[in-house]
mmCIF file of C-alpha atoms in Angstrom:
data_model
loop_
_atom_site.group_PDB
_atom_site.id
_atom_site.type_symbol
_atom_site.label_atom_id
_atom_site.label_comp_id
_atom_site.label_asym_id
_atom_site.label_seq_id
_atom_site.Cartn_x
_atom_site.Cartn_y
_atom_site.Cartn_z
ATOM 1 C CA UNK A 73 -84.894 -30.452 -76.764
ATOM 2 C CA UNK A 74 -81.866 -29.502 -74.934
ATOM 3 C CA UNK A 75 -79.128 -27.032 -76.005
ATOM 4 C CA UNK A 76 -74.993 -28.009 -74.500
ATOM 5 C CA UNK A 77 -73.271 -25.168 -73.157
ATOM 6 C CA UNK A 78 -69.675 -25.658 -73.989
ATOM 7 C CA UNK A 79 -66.586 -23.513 -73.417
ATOM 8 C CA UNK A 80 -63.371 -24.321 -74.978
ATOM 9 C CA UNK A 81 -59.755 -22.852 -76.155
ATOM 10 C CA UNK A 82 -60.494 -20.919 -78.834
ATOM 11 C CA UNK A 83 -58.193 -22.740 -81.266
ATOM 12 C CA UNK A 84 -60.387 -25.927 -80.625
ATOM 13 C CA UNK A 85 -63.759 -24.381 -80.809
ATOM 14 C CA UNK A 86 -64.219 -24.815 -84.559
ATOM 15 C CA UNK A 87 -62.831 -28.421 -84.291
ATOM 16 C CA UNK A 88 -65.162 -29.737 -81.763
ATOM 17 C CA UNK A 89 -68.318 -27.781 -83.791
ATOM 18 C CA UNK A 90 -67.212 -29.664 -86.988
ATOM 19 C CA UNK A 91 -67.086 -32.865 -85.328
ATOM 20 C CA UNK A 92 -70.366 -32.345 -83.307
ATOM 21 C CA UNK A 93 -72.458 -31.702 -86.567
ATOM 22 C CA UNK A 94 -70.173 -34.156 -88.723
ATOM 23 C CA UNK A 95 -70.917 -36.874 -86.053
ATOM 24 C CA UNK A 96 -74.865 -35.875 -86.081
ATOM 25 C CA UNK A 97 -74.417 -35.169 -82.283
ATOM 26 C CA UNK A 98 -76.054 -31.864 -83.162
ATOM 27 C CA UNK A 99 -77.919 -30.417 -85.527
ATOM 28 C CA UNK A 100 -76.209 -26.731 -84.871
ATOM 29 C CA UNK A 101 -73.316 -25.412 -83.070
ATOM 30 C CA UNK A 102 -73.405 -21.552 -82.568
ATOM 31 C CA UNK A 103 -69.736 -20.617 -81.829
ATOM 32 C CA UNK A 104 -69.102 -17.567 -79.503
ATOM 33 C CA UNK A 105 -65.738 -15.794 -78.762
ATOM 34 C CA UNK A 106 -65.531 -14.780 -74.857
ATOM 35 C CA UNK A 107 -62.924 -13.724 -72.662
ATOM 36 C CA UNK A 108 -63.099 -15.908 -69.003
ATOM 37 C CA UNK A 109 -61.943 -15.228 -65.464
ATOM 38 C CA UNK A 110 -61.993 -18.408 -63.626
ATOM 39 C CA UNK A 111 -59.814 -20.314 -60.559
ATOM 40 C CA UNK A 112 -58.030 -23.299 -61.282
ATOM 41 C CA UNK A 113 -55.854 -25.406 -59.274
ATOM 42 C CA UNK A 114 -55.762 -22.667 -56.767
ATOM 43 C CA UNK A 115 -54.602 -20.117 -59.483
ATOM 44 C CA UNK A 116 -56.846 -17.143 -60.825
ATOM 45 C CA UNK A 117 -57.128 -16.649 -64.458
ATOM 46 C CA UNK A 118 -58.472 -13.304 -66.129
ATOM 47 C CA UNK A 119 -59.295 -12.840 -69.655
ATOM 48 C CA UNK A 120 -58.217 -16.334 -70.897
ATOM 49 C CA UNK A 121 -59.307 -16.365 -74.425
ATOM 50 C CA UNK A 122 -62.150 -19.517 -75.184
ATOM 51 C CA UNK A 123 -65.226 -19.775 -77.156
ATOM 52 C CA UNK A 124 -68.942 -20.603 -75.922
ATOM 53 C CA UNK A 125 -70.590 -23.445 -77.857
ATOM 54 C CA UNK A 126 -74.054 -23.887 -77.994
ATOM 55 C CA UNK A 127 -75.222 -27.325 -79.979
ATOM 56 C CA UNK A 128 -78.290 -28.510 -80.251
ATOM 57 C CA UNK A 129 -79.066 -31.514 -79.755
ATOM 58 C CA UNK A 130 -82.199 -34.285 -78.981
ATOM 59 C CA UNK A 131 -82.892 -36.063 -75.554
ATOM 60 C CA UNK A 132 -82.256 -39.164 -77.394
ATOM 61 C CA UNK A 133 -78.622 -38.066 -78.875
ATOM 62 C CA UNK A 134 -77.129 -35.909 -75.794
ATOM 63 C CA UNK A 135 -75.768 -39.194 -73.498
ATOM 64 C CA UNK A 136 -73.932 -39.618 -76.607
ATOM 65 C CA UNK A 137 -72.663 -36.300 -77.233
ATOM 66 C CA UNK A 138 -71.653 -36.136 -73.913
ATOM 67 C CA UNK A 139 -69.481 -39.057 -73.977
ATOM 68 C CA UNK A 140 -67.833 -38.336 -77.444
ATOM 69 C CA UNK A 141 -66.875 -34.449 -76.925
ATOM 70 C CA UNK A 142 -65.888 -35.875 -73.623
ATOM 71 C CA UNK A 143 -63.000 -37.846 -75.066
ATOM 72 C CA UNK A 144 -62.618 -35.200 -77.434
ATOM 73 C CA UNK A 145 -62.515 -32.170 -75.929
ATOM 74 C CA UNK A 146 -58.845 -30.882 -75.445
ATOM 75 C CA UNK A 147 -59.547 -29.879 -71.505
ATOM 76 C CA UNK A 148 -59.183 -32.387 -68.300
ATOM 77 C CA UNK A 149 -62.716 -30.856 -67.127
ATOM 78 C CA UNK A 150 -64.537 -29.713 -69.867
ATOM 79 C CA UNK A 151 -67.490 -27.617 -69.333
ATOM 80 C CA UNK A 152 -70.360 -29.578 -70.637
ATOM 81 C CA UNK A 153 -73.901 -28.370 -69.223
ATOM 82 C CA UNK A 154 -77.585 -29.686 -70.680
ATOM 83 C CA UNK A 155 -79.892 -26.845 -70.663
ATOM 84 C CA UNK A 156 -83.207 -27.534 -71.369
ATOM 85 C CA UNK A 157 -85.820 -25.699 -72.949
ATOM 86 C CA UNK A 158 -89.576 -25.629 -71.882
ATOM 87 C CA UNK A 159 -90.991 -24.003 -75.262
ATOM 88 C CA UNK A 160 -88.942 -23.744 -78.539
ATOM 89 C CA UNK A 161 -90.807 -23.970 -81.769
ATOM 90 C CA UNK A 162 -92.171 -27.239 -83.348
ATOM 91 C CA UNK A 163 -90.812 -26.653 -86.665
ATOM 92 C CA UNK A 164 -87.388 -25.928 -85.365
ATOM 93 C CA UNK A 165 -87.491 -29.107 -82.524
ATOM 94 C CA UNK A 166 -88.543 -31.155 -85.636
ATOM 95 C CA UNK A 167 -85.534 -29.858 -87.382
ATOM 96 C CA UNK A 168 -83.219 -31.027 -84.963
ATOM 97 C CA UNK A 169 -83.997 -34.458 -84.554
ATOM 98 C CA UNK A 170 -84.263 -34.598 -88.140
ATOM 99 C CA UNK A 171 -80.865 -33.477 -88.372
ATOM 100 C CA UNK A 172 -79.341 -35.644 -85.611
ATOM 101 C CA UNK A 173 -81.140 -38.903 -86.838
ATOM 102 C CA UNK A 174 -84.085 -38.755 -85.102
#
């Protein structure tokens, strides 16, 4: 079962959560307010305001949910990374795929 690490602006972090779970792309999105340093375009940025998404999602539905919050996302890279998980509990892995139309 792998959980998507996603950062976004902050103003778009409830947006893309709605439309993950709305779209069954995952069963949960846990939204996260962080501050980020980063270097872009050969600029460095400090304490840009964004949120941390984590969704969960099935093996089956992430190619998908990669694509769509893709297209979605309001960023020209988004940060999209599959982490996944060698034990999690049966009744909550169950859960999610029932959730995502599994």
């Amino acid at each position: 079962m792998p959980t998507v690490y996603i950062t976004a602006p902050r103003d778009a972090a409830d947006d893309l959560a709605k439309f993950l779970t709305d779209n069954e792309l995952a069963a949960c999105v846990n939204v996260v307010e962080c501050d980020s340093f980063y270097r872009w375009e050969g600029a460095v940025y400090e304490n840009d305001p964004e949120s941390i998404l984590f969704a969960k999602t099935t093996d089956e539905r992430y190619p998908e949910l990669k694509t769509e919050l893709e297209a979605e996302h309001p960023a020209d890279v988004p940060c999209i990374e599959r982490f996944d998980e060698a034990d999690v509990l049966d009744s909550y892995a169950g859960w999610v795929a029932e959730e995502v139309g599994q």
